[in-house]
CSV table of C-alpha atoms and ligand atoms in Angstrom, one decimal:
chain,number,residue,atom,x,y,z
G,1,UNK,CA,-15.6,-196.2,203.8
G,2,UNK,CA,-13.4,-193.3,203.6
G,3,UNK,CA,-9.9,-192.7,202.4
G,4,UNK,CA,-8.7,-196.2,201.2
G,5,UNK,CA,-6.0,-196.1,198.9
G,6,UNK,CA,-7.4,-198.1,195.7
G,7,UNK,CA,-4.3,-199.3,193.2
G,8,UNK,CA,-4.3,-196.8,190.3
G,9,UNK,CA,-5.2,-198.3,187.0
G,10,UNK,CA,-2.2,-196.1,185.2
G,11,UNK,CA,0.4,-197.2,187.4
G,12,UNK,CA,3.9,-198.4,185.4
G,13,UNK,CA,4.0,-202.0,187.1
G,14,UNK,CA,6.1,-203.6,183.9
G,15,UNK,CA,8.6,-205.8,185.7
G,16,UNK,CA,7.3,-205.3,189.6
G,17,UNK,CA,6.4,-207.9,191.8
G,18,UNK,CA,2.8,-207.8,193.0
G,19,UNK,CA,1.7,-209.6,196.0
G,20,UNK,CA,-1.9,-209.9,195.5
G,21,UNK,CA,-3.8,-211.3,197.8
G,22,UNK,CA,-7.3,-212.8,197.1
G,23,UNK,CA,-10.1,-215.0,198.9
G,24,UNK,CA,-9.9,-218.3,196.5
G,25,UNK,CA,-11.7,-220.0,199.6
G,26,UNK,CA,-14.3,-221.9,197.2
G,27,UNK,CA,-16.1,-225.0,198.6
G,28,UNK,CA,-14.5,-228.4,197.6
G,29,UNK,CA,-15.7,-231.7,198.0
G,30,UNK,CA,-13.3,-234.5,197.3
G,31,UNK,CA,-10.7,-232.0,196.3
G,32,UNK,CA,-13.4,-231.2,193.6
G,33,UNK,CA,-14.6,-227.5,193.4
G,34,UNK,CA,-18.3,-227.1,193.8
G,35,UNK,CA,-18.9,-223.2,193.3
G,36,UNK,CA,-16.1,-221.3,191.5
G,37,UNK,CA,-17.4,-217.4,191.6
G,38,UNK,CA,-14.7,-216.6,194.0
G,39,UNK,CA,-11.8,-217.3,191.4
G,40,UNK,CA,-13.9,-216.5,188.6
G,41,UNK,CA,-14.2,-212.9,190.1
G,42,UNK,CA,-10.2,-212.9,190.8
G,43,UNK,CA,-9.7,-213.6,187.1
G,44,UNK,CA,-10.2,-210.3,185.2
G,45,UNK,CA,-7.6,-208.2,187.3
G,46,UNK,CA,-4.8,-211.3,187.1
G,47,UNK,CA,-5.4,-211.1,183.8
G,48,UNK,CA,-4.5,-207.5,183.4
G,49,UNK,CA,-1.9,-207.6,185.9
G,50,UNK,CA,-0.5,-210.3,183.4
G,51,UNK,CA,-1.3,-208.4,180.5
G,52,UNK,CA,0.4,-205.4,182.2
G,53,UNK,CA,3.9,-207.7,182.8
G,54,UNK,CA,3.9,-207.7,186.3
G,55,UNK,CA,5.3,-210.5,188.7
G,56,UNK,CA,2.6,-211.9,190.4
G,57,UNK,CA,2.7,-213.7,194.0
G,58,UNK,CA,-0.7,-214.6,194.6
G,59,UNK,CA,-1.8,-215.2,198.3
G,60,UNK,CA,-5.1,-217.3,199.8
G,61,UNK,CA,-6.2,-219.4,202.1
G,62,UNK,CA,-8.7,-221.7,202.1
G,63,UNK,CA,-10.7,-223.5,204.7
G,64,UNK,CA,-9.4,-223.4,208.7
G,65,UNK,CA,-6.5,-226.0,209.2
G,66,UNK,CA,-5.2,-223.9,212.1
G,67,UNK,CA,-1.7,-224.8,210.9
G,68,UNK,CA,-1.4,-228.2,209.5
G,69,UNK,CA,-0.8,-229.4,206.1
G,70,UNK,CA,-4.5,-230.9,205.6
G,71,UNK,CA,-4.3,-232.4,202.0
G,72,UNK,CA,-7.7,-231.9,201.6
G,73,UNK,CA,-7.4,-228.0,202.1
G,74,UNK,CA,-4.7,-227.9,199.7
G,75,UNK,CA,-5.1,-224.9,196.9
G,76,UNK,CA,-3.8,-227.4,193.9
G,77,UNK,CA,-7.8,-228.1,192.5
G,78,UNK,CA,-7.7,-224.4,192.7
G,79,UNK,CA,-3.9,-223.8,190.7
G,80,UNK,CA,-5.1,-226.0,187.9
G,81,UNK,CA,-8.3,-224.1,188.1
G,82,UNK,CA,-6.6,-220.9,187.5
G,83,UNK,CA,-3.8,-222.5,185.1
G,84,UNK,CA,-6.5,-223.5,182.8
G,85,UNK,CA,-7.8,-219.5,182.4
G,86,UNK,CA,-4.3,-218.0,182.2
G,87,UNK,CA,-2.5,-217.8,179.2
G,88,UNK,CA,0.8,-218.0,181.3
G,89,UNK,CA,3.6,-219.2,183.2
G,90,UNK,CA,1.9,-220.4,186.2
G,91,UNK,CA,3.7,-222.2,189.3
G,92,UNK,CA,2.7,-223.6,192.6
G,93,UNK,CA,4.5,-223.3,195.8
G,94,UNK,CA,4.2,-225.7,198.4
G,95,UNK,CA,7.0,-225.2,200.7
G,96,UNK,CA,8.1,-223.2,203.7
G,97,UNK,CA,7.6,-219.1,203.6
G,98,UNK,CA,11.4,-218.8,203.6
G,99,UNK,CA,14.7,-217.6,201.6
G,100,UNK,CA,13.3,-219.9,198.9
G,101,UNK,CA,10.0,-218.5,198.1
G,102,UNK,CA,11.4,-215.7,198.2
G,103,UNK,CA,14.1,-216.7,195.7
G,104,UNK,CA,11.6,-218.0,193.6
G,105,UNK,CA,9.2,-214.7,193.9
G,106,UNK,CA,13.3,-213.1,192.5
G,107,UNK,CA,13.0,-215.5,189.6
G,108,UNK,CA,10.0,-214.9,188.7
G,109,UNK,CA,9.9,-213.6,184.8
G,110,UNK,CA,7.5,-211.2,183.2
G,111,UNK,CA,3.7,-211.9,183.7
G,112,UNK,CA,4.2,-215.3,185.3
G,113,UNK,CA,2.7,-216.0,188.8
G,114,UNK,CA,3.2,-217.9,191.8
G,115,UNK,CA,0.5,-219.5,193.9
G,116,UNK,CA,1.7,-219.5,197.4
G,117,UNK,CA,-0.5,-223.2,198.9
G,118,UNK,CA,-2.9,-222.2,201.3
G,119,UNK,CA,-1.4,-219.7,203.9
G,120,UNK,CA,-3.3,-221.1,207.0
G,121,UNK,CA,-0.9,-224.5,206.9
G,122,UNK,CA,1.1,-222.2,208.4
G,123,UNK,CA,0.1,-221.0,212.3
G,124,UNK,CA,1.8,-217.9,211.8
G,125,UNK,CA,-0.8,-216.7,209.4
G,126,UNK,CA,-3.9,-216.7,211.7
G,127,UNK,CA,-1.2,-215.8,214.6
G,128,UNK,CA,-0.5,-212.2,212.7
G,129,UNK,CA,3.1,-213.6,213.2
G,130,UNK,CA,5.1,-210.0,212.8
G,131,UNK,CA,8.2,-212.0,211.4
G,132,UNK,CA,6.0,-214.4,209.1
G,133,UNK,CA,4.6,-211.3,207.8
G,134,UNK,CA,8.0,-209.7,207.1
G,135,UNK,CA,9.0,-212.6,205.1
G,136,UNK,CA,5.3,-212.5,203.1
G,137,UNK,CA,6.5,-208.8,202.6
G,138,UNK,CA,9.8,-209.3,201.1
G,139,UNK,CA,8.2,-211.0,198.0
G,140,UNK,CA,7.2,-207.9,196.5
G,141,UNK,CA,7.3,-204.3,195.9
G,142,UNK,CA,3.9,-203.8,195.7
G,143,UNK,CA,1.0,-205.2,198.1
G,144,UNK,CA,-2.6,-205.6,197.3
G,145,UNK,CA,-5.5,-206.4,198.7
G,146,UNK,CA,-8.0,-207.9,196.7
G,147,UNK,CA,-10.0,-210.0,199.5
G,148,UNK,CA,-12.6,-208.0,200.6
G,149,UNK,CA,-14.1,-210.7,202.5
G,150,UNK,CA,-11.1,-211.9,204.4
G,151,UNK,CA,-10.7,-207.9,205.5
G,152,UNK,CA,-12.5,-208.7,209.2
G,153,UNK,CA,-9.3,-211.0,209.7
G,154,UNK,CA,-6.5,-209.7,211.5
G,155,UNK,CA,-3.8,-211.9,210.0
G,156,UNK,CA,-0.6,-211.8,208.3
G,157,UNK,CA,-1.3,-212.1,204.8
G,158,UNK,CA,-4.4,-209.3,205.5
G,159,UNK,CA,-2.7,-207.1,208.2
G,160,UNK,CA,0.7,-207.0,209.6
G,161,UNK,CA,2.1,-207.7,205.7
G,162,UNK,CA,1.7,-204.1,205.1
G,163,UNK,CA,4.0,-203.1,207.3
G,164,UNK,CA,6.7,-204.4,205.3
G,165,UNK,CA,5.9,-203.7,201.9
G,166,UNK,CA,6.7,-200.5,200.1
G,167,UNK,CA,3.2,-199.5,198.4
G,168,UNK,CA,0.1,-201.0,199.5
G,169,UNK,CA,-3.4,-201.2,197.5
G,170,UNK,CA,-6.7,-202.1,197.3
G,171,UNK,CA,-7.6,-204.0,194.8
G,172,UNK,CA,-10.5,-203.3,192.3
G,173,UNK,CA,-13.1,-206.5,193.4
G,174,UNK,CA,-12.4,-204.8,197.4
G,175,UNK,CA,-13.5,-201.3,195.4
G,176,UNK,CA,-16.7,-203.0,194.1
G,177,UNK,CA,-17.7,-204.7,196.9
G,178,UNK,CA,-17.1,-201.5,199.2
G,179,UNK,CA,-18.8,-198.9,196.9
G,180,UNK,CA,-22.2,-201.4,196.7
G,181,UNK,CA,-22.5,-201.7,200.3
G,182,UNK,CA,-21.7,-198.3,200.8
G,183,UNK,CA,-24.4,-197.2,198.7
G,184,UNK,CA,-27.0,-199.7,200.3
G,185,UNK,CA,-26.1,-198.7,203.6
G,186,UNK,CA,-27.3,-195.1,202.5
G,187,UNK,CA,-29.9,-195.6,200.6
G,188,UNK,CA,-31.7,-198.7,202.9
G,189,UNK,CA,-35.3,-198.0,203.9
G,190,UNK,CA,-37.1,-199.1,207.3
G,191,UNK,CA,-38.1,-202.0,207.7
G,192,UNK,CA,-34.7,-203.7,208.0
G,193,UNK,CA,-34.5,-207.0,207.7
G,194,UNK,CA,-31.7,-209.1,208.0
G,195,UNK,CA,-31.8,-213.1,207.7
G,196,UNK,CA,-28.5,-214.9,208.8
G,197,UNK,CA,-27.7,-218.6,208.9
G,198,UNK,CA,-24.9,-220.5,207.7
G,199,UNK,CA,-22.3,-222.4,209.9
G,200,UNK,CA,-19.7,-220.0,211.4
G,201,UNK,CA,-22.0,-219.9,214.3
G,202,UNK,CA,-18.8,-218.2,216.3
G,203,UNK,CA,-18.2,-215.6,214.0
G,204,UNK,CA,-21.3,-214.7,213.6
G,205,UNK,CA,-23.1,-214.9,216.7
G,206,UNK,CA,-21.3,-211.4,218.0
G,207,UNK,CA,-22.4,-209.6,215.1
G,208,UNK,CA,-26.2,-210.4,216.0
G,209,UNK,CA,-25.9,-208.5,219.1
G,210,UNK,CA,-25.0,-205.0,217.4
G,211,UNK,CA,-27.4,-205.4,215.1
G,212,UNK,CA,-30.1,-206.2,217.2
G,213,UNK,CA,-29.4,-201.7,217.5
G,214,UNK,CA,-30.6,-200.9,214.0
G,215,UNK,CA,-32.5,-203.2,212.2
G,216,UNK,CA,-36.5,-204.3,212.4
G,217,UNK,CA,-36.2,-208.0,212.5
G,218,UNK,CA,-33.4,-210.5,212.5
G,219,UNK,CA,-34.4,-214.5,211.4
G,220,UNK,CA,-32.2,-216.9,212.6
G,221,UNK,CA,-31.6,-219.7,209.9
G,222,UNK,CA,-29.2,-222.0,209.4
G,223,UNK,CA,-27.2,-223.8,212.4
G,224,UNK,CA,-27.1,-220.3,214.2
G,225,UNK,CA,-30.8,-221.4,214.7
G,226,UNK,CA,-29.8,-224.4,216.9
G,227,UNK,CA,-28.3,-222.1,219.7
G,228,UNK,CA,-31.2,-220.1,219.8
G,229,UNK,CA,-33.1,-223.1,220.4
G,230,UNK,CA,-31.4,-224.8,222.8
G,231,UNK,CA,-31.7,-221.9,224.6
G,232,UNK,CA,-35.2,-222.4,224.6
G,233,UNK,CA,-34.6,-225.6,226.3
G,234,UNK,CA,-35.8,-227.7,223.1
G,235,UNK,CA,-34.1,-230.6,222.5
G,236,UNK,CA,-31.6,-230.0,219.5
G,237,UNK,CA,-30.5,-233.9,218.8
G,238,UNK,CA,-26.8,-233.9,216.9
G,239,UNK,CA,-27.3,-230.1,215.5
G,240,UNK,CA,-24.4,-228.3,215.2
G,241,UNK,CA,-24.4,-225.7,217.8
G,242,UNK,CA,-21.8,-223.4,219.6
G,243,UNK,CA,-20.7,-224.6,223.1
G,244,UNK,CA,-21.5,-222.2,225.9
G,245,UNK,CA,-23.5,-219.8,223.7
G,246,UNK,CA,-26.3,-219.6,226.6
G,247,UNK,CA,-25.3,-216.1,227.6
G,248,UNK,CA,-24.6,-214.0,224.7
G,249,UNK,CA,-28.2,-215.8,223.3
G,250,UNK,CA,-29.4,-214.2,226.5
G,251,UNK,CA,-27.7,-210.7,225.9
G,252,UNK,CA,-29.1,-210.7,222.3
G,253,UNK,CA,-32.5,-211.5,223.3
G,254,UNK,CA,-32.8,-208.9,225.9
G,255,UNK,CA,-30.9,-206.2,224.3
G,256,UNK,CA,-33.5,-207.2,221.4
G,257,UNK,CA,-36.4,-206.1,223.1
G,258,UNK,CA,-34.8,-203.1,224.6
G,259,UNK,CA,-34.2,-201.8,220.8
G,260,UNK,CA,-37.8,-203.0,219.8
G,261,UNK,CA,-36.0,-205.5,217.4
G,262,UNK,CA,-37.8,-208.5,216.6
G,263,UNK,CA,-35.9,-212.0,216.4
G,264,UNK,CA,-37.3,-214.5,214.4
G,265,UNK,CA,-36.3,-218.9,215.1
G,266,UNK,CA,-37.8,-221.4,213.3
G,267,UNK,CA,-41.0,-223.6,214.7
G,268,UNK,CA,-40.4,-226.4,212.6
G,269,UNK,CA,-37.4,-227.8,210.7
G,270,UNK,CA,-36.1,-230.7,208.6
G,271,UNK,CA,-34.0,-233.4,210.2
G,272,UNK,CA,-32.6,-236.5,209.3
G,273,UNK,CA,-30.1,-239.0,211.0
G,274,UNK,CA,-27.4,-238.4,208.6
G,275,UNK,CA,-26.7,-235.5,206.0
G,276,UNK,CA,-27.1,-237.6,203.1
G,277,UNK,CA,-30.6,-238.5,204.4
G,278,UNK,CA,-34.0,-238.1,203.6
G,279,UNK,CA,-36.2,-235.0,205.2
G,280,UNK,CA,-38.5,-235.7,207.8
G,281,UNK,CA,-40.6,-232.0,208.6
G,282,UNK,CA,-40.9,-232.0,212.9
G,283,UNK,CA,-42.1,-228.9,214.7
G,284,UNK,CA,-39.4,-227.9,216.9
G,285,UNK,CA,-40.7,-229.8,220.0
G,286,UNK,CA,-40.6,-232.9,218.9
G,287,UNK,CA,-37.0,-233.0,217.6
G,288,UNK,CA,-34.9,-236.3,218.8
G,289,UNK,CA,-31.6,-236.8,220.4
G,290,UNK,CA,-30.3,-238.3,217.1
G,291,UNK,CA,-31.8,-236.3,215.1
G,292,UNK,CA,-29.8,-233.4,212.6
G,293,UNK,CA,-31.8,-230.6,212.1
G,294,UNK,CA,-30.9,-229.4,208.6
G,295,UNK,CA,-33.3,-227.2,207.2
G,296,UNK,CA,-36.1,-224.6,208.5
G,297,UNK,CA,-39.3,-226.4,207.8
G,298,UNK,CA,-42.9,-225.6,205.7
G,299,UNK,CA,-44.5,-223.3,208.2
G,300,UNK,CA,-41.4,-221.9,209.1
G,301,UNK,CA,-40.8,-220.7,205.2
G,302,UNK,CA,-44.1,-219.5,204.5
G,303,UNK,CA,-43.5,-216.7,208.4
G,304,UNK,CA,-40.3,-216.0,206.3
G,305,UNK,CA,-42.0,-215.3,203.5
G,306,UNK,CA,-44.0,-213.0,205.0
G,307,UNK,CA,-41.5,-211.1,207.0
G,308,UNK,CA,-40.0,-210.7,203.9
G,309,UNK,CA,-42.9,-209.6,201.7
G,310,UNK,CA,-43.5,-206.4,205.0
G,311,UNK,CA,-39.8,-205.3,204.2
G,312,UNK,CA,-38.1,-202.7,202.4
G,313,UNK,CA,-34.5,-204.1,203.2
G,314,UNK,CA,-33.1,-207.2,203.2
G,315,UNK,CA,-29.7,-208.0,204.3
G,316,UNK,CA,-28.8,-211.6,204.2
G,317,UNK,CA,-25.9,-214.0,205.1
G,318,UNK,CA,-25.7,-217.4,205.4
G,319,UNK,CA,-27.8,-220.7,204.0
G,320,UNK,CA,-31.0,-221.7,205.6
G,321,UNK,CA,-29.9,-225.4,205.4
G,322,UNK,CA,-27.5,-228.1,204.4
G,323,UNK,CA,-28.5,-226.9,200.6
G,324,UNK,CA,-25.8,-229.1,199.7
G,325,UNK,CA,-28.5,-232.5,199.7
G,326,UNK,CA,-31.1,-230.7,197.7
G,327,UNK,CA,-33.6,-232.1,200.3
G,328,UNK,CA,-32.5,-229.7,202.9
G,329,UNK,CA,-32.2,-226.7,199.7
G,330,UNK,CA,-35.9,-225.7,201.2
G,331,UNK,CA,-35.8,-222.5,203.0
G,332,UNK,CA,-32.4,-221.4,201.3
G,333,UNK,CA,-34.2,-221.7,197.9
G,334,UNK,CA,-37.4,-220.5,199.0
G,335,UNK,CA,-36.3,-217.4,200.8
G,336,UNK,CA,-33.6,-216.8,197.9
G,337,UNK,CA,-37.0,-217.1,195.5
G,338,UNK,CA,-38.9,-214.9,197.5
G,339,UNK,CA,-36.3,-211.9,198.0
G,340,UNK,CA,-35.4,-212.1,194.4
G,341,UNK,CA,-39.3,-211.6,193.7
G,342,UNK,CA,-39.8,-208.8,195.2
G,343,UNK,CA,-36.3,-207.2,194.0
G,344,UNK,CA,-37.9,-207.6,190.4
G,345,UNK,CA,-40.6,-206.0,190.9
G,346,UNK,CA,-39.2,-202.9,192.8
G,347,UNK,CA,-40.3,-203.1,196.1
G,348,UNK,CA,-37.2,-204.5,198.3
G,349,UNK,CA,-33.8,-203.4,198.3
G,350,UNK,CA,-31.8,-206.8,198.8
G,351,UNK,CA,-27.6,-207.4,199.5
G,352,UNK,CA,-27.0,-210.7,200.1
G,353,UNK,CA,-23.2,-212.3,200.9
G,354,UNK,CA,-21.4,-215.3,201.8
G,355,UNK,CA,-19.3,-217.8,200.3
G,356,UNK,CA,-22.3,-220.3,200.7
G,357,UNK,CA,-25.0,-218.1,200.2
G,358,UNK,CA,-23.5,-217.5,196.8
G,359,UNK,CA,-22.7,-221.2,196.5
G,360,UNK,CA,-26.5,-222.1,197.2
G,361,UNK,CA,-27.7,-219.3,194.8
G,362,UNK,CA,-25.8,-220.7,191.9
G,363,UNK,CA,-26.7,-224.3,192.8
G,364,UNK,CA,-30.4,-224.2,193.3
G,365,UNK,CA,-30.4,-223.5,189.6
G,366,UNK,CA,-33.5,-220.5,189.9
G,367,UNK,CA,-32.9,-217.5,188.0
G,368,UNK,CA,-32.6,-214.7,191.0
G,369,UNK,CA,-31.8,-211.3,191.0
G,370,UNK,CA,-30.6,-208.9,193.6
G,371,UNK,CA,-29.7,-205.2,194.2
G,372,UNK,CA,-26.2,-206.5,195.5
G,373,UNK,CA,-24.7,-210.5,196.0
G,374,UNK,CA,-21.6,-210.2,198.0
G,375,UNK,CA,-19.0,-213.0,198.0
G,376,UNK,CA,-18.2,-211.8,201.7
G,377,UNK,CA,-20.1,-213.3,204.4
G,378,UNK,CA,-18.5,-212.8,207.7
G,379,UNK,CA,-16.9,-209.0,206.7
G,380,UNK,CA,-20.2,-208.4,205.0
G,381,UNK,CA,-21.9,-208.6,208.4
G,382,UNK,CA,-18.8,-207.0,210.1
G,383,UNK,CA,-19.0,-204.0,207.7
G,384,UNK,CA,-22.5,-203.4,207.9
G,385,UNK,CA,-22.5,-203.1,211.6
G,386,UNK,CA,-20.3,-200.1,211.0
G,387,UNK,CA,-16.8,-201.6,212.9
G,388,UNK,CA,-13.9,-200.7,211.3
G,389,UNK,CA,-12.3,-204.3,209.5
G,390,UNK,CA,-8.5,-204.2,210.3
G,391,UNK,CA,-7.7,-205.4,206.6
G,392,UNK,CA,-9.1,-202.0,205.7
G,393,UNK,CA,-8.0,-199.8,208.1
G,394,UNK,CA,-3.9,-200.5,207.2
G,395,UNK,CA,-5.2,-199.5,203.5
G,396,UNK,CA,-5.5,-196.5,204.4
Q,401,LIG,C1,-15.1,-216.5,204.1
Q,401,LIG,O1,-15.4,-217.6,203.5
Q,401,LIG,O2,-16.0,-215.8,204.6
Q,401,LIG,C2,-13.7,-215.9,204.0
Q,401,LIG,O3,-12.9,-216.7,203.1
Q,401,LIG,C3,-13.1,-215.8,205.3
Q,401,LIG,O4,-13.0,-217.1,205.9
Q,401,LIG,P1,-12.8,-217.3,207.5
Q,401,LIG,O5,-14.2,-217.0,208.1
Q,401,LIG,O6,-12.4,-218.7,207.7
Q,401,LIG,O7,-11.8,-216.3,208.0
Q,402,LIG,MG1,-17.2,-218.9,203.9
């Protein structure tokens, strides 16, 4: 991506007040974090924006609360996180986005920060609220964006913010990410493969249907799975699926063939009654009405495998299963395994990206490498089909 303006490493920022805003959306369970790479990638530049005696109002969400004060969305596991890595003056702000965080973001001294709580309790956020976004804006002089993979959102804190604020960055983890892509995106050799699962069945399921233009095969893990198979007319028991997905499955099938693009579902998978359960392996016909399907299954792996050993590009997003319960970790660990294989020895080129996927990687305790790990998901995907992510275009 051309022409973004990235924030100059010599600029004199002693004493300015830096709205930085990140993507400290890290999975928590019980208020406890379960993966922190997302904060633990944020870290270095605070710490030089600290070390440099800036003022710094840092900005995040985490999770969708569409508006409400959810407790169990709340930043604070993340703010003592962060409080324990920083050798500073750290405070937490958990009221409205008024004349007092913005008297607070005034009192601010010398290398301490402010952690805004997480930006969707407020509606205005996901909204693109103009006058939210003023308000955001008047707590610095200097915006950046550090959240590469928040950049497909067109929302306040991403968006119309930078219309209000003086001088407006990228940040250096938004450089990274957008200079490895970049390079993959030139470099990537036919076949093209790209695997997506996950949960965000809604954001993704669009992205499938450009993609189906360029790529060799697409595999369809992961809950996105389910829609395709309901499709089918097979029986998909409590799965979580997207409501009224019939038609753009339809469009994304036949647009599929028309580009010679193979789709790939699973023909068996792992269910259970409950998520903490036990794994029962089913071919896909055979699946009950209270059954969970939670993970691709044995046969379904080893076709994975395969497609994966033919290709010379992988591009993945989103877990196979609920990797969480290590009994449904199968086909996340085995294709992670399996793309990681053939990275080491030369013959794939591999990006991979997602808050999960990364989350999975880390968990499933293998030691993996790949040509590029993302901690995007959905603007990974965005990006690679070539659209233009609003968070990106107003950095221009
Ligand atoms: C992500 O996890 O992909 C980013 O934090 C963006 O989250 P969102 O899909 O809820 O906008
Ligand atoms: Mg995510």
């Amino acid at each position: 991506m051309q022409g973004i303006k990235y924030f100059p490493q010599d600029l004199n920022i002693e004493g300015k007040r830096i709205i930085l805003r990140v993507d400290l959306n890290v999975p928590l369970n019980n208020k406890k974090i379960q993966d922190s790479t997302r904060i633990d990638q944020v870290l270095p530049f605070l710490k030089d924006l600290v070390k440099r005696k800036s003022k710094i109002i840092l900005i995040s969400h985490l999770g969708r609360p569409k508006g409400i004060k959810d407790s169990a969305l709340s930043l604070l596991p993340v703010y003592r996180y962060l409080k324990e890595k920083l050798n500073t003056n750290m405070y937490f702000y958990t009221g409205e986005i008024n004349e007092e965080v913005n008297a607070k973001s005034m009192y601010l001294k010398e290398s301490e920060i402010l952690l805004i709580e997480n930006i969707r309790f407020f509606k205005e956020e996901t909204e693109n609220d103009e006058n939210f976004s003023k308000r955001l804006g008047e707590m610095g002089e200097i915006y950046i964006n550090d959240a590469f993979s928040c950049s497909h959102r067109k929302q306040s804190s991403i968006y119309s913010i930078t219309k209000f604020v003086k001088e407006i960055y990228a940040g250096p983890l938004l450089r990274k990410e957008i200079i490895a892509i970049d390079s993959v995106i030139k470099k990537k050799k036919n076949p093209v493969t790209c695997i997506i699962g996950g949960s965000k069945v809604s954001t993704k399921i669009g992205v499938i249907s450009n993609l189906v233009k360029s790529v060799s095969n697409i595999v369809i893990v992961g809950a996105m799975a389910n829609n395709f198979l309901a499709y089918k007319k097979y029986e998909i028991g409590k799965s979580l699926s997207e409501e009224n997905s019939e038609d753009l499955v339809k469009k994304i099938l036949s647009e599929a063939e028309a580009h010679k693009c193979k789709i790939l579902i699973p023909e068996d998978c792992l269910v259970s009654k409950n998520f903490e359960g036990e794994a029962v392996s089913k071919d896909v016909k055979f699946v009950e009405k209270d059954d969970i399907i939670l993970d691709v299954g044995p046969k379904t792996v080893k076709i994975i495998e395969k497609i994966i050993d033919s290709s010379n590009t992988i591009m993945w997003n989103g877990p196979a299963g609920y990797f969480e319960n290590k009994n449904f970790a199968l086909g996340t660990n085995a294709i992670a395994l399996r793309i990681s294989e053939n990275t080491k020895n030369g013959s794939l080129f591999s990006v991979l990206g997602g808050g999960d996927t990364v989350s999975a990687i880390n968990k499933s305790g293998l030691e993996l490498s790949f040509t590029h790990l993302s901690t995007a998901g959905g603007a990974f995907l965005e990006y690679l089909e070539g659209k233009d992510l609003p968070g990106l275009s107003v950095l221009k």
